[in-house]
PDB file of C-alpha atoms in Angstrom:
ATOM      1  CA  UNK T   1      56.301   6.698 125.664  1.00 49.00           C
ATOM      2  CA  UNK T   2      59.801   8.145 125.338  1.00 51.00           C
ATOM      3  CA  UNK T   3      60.496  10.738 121.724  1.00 52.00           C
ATOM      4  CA  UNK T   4      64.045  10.434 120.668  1.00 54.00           C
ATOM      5  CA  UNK T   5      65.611  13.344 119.913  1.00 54.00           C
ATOM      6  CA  UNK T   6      66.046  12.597 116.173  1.00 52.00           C
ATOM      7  CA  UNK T   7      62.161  12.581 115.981  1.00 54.00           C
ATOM      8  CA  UNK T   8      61.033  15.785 117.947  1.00 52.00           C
ATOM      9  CA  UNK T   9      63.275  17.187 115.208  1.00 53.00           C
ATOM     10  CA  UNK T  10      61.132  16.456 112.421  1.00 55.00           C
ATOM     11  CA  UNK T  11      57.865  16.748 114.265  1.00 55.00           C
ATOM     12  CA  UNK T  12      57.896  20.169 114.937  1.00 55.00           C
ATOM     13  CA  UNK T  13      58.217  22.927 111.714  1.00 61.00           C
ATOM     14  CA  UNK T  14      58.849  26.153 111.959  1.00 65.00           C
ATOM     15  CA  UNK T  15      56.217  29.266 112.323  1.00 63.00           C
ATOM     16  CA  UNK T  16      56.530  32.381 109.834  1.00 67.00           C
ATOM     17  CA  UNK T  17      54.736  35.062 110.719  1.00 63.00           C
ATOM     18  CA  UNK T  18      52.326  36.575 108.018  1.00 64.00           C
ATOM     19  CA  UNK T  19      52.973  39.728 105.935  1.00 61.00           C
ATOM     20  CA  UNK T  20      50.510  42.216 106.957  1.00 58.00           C
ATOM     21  CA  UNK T  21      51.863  44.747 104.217  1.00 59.00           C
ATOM     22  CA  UNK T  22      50.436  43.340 101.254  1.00 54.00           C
ATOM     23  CA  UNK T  23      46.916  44.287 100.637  1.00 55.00           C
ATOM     24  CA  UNK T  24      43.931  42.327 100.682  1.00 54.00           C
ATOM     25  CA  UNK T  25      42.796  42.312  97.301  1.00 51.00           C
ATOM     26  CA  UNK T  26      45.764  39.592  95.749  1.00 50.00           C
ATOM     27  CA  UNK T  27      43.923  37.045  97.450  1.00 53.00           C
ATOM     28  CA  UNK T  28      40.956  36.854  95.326  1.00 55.00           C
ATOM     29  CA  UNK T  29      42.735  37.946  91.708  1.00 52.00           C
ATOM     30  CA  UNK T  30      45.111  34.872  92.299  1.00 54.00           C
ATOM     31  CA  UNK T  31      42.381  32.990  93.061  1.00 54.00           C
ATOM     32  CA  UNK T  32      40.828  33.534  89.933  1.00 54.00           C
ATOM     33  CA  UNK T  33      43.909  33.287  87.555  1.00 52.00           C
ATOM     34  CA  UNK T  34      44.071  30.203  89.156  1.00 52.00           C
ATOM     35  CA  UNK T  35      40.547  28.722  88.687  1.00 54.00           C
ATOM     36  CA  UNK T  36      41.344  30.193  85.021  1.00 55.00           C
ATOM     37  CA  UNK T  37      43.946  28.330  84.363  1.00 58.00           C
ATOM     38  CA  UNK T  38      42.720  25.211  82.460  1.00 58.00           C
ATOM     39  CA  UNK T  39      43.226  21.623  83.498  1.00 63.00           C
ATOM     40  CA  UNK T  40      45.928  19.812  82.097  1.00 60.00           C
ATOM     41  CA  UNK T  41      44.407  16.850  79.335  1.00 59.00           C
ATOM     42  CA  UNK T  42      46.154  13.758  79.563  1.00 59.00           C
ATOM     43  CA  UNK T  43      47.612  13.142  76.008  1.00 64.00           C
ATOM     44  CA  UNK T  44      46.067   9.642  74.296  1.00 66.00           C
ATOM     45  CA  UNK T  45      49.333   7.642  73.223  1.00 63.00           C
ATOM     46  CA  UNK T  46      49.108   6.494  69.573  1.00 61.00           C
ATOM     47  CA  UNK T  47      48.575   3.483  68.986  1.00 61.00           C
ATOM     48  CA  UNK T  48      51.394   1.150  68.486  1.00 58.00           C
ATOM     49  CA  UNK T  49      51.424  -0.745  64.994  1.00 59.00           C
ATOM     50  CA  UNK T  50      53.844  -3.439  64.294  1.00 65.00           C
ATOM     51  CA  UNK T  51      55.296  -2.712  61.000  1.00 63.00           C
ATOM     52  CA  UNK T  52      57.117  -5.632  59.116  1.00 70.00           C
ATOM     53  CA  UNK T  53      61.213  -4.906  59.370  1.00 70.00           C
ATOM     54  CA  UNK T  54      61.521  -4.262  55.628  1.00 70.00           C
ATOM     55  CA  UNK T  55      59.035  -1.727  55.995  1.00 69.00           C
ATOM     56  CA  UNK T  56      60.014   1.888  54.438  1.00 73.00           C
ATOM     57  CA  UNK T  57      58.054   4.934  53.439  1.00 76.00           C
ATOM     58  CA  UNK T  58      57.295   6.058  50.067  1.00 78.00           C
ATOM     59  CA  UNK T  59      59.387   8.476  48.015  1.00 84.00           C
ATOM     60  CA  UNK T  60      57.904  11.677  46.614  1.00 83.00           C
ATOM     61  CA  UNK T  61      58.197   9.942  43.304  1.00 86.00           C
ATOM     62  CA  UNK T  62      56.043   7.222  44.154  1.00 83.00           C
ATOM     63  CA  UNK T  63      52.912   9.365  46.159  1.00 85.00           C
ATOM     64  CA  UNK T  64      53.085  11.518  42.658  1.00 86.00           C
ATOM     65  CA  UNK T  65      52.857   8.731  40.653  1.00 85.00           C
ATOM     66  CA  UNK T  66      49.563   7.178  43.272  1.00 86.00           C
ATOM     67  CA  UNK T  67      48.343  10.898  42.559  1.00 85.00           C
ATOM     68  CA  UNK T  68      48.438  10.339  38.900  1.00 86.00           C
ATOM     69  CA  UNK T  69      47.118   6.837  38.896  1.00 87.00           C
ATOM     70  CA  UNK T  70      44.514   8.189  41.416  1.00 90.00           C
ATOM     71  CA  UNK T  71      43.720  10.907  38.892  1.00 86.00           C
ATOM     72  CA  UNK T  72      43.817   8.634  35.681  1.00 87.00           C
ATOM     73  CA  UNK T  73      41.353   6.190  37.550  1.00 88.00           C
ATOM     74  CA  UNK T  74      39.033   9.195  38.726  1.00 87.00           C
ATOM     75  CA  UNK T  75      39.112  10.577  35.090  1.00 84.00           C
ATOM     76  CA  UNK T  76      38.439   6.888  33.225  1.00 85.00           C
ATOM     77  CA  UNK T  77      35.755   6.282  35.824  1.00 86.00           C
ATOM     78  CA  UNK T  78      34.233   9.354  34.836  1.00 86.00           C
ATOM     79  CA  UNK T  79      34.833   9.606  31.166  1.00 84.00           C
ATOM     80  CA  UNK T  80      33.199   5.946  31.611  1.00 85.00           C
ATOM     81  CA  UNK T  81      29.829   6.775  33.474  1.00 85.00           C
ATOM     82  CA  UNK T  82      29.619  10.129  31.269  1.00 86.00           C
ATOM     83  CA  UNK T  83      29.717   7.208  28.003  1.00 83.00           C
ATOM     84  CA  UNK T  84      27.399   5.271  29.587  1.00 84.00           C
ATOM     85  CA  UNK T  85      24.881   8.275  29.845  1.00 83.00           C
ATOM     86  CA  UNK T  86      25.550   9.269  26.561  1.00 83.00           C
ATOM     87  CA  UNK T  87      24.464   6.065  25.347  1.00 81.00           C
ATOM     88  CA  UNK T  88      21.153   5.975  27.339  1.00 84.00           C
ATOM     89  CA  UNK T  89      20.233   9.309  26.077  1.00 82.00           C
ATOM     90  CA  UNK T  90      21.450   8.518  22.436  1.00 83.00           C
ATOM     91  CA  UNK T  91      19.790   5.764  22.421  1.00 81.00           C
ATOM     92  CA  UNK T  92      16.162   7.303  23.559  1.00 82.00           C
ATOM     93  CA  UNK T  93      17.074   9.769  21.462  1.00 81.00           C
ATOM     94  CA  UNK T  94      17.533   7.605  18.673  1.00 84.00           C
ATOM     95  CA  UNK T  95      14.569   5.469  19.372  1.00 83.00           C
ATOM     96  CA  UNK T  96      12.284   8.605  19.190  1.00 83.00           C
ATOM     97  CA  UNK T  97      14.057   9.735  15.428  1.00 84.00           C
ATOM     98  CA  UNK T  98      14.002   6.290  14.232  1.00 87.00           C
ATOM     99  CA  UNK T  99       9.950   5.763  14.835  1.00 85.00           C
ATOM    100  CA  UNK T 100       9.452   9.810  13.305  1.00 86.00           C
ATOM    101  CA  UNK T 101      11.374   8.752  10.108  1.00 87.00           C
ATOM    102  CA  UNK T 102       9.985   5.119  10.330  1.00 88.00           C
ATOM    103  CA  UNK T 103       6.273   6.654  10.760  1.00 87.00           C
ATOM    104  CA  UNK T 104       7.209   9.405   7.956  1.00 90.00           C
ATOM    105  CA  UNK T 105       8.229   7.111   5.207  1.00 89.00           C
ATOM    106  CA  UNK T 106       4.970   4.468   6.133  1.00 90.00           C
ATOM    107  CA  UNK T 107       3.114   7.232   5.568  1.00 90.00           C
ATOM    108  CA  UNK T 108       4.657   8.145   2.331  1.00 91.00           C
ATOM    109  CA  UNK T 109       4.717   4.542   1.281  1.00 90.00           C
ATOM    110  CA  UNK T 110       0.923   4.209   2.171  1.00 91.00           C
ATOM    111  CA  UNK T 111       0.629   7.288   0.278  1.00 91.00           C
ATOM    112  CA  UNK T 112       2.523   5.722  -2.503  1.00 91.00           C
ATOM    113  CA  UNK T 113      -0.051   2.371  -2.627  1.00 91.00           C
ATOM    114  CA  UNK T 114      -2.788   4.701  -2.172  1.00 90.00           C
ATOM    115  CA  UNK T 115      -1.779   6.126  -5.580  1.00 91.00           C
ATOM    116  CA  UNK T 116      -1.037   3.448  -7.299  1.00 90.00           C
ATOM    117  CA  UNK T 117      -4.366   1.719  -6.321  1.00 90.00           C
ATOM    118  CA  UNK T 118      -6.190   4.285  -7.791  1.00 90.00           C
ATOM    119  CA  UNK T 119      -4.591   4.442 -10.681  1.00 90.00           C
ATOM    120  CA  UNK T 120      -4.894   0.829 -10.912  1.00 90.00           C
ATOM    121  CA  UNK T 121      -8.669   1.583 -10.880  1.00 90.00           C
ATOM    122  CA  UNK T 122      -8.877   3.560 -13.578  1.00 91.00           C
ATOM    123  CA  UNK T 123      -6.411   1.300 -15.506  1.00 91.00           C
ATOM    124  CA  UNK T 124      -8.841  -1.170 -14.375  1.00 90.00           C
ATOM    125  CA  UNK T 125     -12.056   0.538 -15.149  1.00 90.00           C
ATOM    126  CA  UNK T 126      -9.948   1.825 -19.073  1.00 91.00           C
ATOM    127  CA  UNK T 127      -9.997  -1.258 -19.752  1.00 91.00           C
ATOM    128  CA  UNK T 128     -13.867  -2.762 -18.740  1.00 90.00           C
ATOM    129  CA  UNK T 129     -14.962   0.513 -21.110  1.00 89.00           C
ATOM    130  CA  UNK T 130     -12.648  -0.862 -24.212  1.00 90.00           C
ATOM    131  CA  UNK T 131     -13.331  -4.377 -23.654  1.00 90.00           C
ATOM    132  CA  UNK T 132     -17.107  -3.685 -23.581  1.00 87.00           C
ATOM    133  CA  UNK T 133     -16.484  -1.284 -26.627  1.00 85.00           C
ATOM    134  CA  UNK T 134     -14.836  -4.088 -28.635  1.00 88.00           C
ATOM    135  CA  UNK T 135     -18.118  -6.285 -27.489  1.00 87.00           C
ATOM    136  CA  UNK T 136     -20.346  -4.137 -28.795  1.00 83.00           C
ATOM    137  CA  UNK T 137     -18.111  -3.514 -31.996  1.00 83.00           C
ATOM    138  CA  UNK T 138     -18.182  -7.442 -32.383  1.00 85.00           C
ATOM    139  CA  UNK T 139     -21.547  -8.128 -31.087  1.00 84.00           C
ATOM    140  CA  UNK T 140     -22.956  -5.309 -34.208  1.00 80.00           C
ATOM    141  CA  UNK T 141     -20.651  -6.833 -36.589  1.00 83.00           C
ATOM    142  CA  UNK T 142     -21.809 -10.260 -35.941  1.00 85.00           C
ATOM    143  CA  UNK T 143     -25.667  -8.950 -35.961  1.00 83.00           C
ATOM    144  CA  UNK T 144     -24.745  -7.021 -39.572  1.00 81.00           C
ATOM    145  CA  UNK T 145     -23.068 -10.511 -41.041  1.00 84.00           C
ATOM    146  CA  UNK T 146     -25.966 -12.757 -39.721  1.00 85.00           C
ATOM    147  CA  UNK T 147     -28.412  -9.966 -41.761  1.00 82.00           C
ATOM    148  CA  UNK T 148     -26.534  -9.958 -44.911  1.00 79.00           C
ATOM    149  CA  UNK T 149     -26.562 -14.147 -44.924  1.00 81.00           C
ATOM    150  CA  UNK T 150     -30.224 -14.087 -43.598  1.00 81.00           C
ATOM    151  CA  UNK T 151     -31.262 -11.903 -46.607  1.00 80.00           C
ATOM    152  CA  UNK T 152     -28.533 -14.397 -49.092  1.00 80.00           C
ATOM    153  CA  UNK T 153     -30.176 -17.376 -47.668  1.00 81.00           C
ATOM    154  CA  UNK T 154     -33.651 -16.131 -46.789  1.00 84.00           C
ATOM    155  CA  UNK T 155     -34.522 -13.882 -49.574  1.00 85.00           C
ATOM    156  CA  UNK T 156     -38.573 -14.310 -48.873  1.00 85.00           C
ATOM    157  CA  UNK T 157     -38.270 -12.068 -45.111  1.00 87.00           C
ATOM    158  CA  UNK T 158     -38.736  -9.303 -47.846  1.00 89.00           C
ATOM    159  CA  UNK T 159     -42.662 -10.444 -47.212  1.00 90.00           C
ATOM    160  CA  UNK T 160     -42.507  -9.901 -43.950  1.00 90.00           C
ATOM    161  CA  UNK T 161     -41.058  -6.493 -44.259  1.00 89.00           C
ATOM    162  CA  UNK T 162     -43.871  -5.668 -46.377  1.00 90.00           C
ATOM    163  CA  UNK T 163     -46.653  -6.992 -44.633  1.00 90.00           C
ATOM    164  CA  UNK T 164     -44.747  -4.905 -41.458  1.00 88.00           C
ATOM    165  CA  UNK T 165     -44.412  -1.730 -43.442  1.00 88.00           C
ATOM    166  CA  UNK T 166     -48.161  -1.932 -44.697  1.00 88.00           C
ATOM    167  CA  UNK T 167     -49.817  -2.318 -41.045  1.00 87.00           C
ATOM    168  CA  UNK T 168     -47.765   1.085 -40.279  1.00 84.00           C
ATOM    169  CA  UNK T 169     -50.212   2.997 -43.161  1.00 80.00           C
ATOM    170  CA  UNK T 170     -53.900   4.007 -42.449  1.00 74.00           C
ATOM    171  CA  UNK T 171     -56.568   2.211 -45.178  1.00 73.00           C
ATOM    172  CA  UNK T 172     -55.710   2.944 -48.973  1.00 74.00           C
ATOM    173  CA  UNK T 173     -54.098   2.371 -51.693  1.00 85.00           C
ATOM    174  CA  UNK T 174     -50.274   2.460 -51.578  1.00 88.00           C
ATOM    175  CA  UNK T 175     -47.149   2.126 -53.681  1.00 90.00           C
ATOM    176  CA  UNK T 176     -44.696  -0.073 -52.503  1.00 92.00           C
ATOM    177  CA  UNK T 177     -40.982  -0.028 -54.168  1.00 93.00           C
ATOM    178  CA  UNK T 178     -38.536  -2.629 -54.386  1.00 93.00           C
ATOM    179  CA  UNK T 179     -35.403  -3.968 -55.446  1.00 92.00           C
ATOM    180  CA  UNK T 180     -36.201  -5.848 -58.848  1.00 92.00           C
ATOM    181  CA  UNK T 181     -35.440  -9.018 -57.247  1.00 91.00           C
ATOM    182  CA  UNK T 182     -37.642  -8.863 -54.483  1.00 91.00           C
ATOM    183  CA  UNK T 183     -40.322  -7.684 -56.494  1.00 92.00           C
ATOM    184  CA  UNK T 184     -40.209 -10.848 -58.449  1.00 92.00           C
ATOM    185  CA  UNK T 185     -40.753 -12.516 -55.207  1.00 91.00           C
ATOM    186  CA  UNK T 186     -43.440 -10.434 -53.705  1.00 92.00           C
ATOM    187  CA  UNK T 187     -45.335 -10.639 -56.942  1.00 91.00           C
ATOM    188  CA  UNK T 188     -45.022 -14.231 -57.010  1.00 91.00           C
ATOM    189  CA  UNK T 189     -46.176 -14.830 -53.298  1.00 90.00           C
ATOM    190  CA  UNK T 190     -48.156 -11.519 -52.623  1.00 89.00           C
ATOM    191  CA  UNK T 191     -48.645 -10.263 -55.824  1.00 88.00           C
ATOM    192  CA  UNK T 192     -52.699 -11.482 -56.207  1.00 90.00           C
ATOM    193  CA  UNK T 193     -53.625  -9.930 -52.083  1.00 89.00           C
ATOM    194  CA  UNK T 194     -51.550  -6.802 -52.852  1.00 90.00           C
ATOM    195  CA  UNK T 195     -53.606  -6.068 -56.352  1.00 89.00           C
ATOM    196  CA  UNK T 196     -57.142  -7.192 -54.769  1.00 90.00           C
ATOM    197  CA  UNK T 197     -56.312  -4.693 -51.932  1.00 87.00           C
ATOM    198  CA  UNK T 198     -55.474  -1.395 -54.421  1.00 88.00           C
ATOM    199  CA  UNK T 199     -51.424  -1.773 -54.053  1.00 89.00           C
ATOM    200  CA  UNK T 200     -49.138  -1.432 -56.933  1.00 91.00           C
ATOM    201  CA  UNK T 201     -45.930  -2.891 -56.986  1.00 92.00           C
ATOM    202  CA  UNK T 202     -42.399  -0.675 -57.955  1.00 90.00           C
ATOM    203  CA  UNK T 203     -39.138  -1.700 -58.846  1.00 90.00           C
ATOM    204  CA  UNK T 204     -36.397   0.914 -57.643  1.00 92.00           C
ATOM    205  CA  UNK T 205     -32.683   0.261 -58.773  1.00 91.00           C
ATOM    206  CA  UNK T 206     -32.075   2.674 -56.494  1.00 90.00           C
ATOM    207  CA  UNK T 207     -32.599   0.175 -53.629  1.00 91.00           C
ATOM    208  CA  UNK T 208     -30.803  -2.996 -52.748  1.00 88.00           C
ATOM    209  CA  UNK T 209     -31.693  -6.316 -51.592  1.00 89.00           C
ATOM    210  CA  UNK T 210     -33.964  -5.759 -48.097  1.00 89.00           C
ATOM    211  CA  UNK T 211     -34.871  -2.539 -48.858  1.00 90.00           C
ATOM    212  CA  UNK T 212     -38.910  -1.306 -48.711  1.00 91.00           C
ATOM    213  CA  UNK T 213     -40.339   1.951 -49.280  1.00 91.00           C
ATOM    214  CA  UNK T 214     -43.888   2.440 -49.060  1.00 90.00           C
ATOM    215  CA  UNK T 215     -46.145   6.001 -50.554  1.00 88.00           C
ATOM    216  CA  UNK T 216     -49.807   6.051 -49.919  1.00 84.00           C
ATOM    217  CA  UNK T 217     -51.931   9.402 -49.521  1.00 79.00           C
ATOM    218  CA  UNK T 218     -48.641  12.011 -48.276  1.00 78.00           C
ATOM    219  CA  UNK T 219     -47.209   9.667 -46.297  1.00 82.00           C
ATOM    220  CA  UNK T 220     -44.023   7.198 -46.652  1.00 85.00           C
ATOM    221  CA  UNK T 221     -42.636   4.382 -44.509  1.00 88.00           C
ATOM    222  CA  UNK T 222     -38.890   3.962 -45.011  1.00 89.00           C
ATOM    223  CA  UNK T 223     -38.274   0.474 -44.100  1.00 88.00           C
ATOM    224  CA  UNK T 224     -34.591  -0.033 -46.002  1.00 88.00           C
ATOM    225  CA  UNK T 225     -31.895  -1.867 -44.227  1.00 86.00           C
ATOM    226  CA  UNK T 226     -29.708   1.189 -43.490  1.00 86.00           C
ATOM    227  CA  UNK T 227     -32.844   3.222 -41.630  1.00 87.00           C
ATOM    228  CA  UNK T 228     -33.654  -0.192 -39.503  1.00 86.00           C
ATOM    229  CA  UNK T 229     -29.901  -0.690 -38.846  1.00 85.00           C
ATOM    230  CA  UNK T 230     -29.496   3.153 -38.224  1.00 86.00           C
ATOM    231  CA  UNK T 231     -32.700   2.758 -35.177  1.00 86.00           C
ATOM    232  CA  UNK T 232     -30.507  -0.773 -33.781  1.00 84.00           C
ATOM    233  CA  UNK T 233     -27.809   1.339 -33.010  1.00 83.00           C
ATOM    234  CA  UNK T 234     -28.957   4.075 -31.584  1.00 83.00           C
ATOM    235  CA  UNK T 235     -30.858   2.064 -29.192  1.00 83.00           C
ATOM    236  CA  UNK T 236     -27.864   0.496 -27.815  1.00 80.00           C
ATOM    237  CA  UNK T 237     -26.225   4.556 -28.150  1.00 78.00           C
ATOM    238  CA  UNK T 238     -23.494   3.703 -30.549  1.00 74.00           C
ATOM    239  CA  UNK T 239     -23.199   6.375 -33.709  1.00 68.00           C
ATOM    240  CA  UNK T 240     -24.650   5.412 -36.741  1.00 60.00           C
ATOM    241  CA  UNK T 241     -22.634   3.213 -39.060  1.00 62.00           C
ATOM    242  CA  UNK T 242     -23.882   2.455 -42.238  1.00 65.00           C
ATOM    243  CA  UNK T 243     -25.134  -1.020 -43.248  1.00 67.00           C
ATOM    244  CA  UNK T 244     -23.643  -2.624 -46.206  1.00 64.00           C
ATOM    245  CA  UNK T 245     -24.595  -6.406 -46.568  1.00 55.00           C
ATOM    246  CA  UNK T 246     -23.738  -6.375 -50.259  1.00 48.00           C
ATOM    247  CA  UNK T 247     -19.802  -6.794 -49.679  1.00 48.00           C
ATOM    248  CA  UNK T 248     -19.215  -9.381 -52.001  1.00 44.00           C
ATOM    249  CA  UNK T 249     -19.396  -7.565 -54.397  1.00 39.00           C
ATOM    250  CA  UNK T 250     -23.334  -6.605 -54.887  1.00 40.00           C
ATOM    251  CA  UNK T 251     -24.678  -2.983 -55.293  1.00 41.00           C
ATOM    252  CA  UNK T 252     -24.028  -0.681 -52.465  1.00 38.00           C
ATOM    253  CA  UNK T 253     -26.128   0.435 -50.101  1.00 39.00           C
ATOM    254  CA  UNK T 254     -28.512   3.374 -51.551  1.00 38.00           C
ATOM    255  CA  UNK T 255     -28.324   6.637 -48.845  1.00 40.00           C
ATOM    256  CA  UNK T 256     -31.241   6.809 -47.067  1.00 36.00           C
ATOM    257  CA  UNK T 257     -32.957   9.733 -46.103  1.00 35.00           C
ATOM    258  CA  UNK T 258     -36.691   8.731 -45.297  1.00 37.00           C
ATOM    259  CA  UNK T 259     -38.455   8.330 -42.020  1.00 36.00           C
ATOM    260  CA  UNK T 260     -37.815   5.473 -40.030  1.00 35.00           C
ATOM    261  CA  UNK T 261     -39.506   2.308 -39.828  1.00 40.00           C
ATOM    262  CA  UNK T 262     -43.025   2.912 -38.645  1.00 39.00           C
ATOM    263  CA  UNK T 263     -42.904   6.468 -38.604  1.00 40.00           C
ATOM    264  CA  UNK T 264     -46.077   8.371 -41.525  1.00 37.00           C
ATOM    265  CA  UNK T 265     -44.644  12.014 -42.420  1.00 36.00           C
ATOM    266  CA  UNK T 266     -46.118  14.023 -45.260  1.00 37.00           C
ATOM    267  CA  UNK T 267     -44.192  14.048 -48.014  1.00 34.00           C
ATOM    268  CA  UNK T 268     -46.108  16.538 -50.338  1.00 32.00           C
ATOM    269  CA  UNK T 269     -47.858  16.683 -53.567  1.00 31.00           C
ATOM    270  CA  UNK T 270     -44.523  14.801 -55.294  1.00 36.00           C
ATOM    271  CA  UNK T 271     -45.172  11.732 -52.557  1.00 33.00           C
ATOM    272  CA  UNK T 272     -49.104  11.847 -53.926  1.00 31.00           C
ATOM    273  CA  UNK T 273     -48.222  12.426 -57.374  1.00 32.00           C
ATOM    274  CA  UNK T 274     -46.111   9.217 -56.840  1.00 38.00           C
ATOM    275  CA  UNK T 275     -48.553   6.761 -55.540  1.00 33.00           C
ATOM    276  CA  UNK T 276     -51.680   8.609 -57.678  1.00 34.00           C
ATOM    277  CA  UNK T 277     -50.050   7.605 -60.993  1.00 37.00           C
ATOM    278  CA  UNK T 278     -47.902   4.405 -62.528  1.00 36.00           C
ATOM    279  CA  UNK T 279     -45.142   6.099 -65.017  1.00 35.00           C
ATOM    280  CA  UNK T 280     -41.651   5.075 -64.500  1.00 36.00           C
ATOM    281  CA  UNK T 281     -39.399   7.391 -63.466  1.00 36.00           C
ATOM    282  CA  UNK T 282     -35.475   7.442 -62.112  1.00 41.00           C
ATOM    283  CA  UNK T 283     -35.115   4.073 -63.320  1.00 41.00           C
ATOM    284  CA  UNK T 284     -38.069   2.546 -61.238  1.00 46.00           C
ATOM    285  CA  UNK T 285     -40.421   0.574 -63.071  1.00 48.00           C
ATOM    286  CA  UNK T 286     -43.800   0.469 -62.069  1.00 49.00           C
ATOM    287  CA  UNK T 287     -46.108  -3.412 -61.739  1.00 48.00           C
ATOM    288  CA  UNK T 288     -49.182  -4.258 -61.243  1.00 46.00           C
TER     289      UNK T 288
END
């Protein structure tokens, strides 16, 4: 095969001789400023967006006013969730406050029932002691009135009083004083069984209607109205109050300071002189 001339021209290239006067030690310094030498990084192209034609950027005017509205939102937001929390803690707060004070004033209002329930109990308890005082007050009244018409009506229970009184002396003779009236009557029913058994018969003005008092060897029963009433009461431990059944007008009643009813006591040589002999004396007349 035949090689134009044209073409041995470019096939052949020329020969340069290499420079033996540089020293040996560039060839491995350029070889490492060259393996230092960093790679080049192939740049990533942005990508392309395809923005509307009336597209424009925002003045400074309007990114300060998306700051502010930014900030005004940020602020609200915040000023909004710090409310919020305020409210949940108020409101436990308030919760807790609310049942103290609630709790507090129950307590003083039970307190205050407490109080007034007691007092109502004594109130209560005032007014059981004066009811059963006015009872009682009633209950003697009614027993003194149904005395006085007993002896109006029922003038002969002076016998029984009598008989009563004599069973209350030991054997003997005794002297038994009465109002005049009721010495008619006991003469007229007892008079005969009195004398056989050694009695003698008194009339005392000094006494009233009811009234007995009974001498015999130092010793007296007192068996008047106002010593029987006087025992009545002090049974039932109410102070004495003296009996008066003569309120329409009769004789009042005489004071009484004998023993009571059933009771002997030795009252001296006067008592004996009394029931030894018969004489009158003080207005008392003395019967067979």
């Amino acid at each position: 095969m035949s090689i134009s001339r044209h073409q041995a021209v470019g096939a052949y290239q020329r020969w340069t001789p290499q420079d033996f006067g540089a020293p040996d030690e560039a060839g491995p310094a350029q070889e490492t400023a060259a393996a230092a030498e960093p790679e080049p990084v192939a740049e990533t192209p942005e990508p392309a967006y395809d923005l509307p034609p009336d597209f424009k950027l925002p003045t400074a005017e309007e990114i300060e006013r998306m700051h502010e509205d930014i900030r005004n939102a940020a602020h609200e937001e915040g000023r909004r969730e710090g409310h919020e929390a305020g409210l949940a803690a108020g409101l436990v707060e308030g919760e807790r406050k609310g049942y103290e004070e609630g709790r507090t004033r129950a307590e003083a209002e039970a307190a205050r029932l407490l109080s007034l329930a007691d007092r109502l109990d004594q109130s209560l308890a005032e007014i059981d002691r004066e009811v059963a005082e006015e009872l009682m007050a009633l209950a003697i009244e009614l027993a003194r009135q149904m005395v006085h018409d007993t002896l109006q009506l029922h003038p002969a229970t002076i016998l029984d009083t009598v008989r009563a009184a004599l069973q209350q002396l030991p054997q003997g003779h005794a002297q038994i004083r009465l109002h005049p009236d009721d010495l008619a009557l006991v003469r007229e029913h007892m008079g005969e069984q009195l004398s056989h058994a050694g009695h003698r018969l008194q009339e005392d003005f000094g006494l009233q209607r009811g009234d007995c008092r009974i001498d015999a060897q130092g010793a007296q029963v007192d068996a008047t109205l106002e010593t029987r009433w006087r025992r009545v009461l002090e049974s039932l431990g109410r102070e004495h109050a003296r009996f008066s059944p003569a309120d329409d007008g009769g004789e009042p009643a005489a004071d009484s300071t004998g023993a009571a009813d059933g009771e002997a006591t030795d009252t001296g040589a006067e008592a004996a002189a009394d029931a030894g002999d018969g004489s009158p004396a003080d207005g008392r007349g003395d019967t067979a």
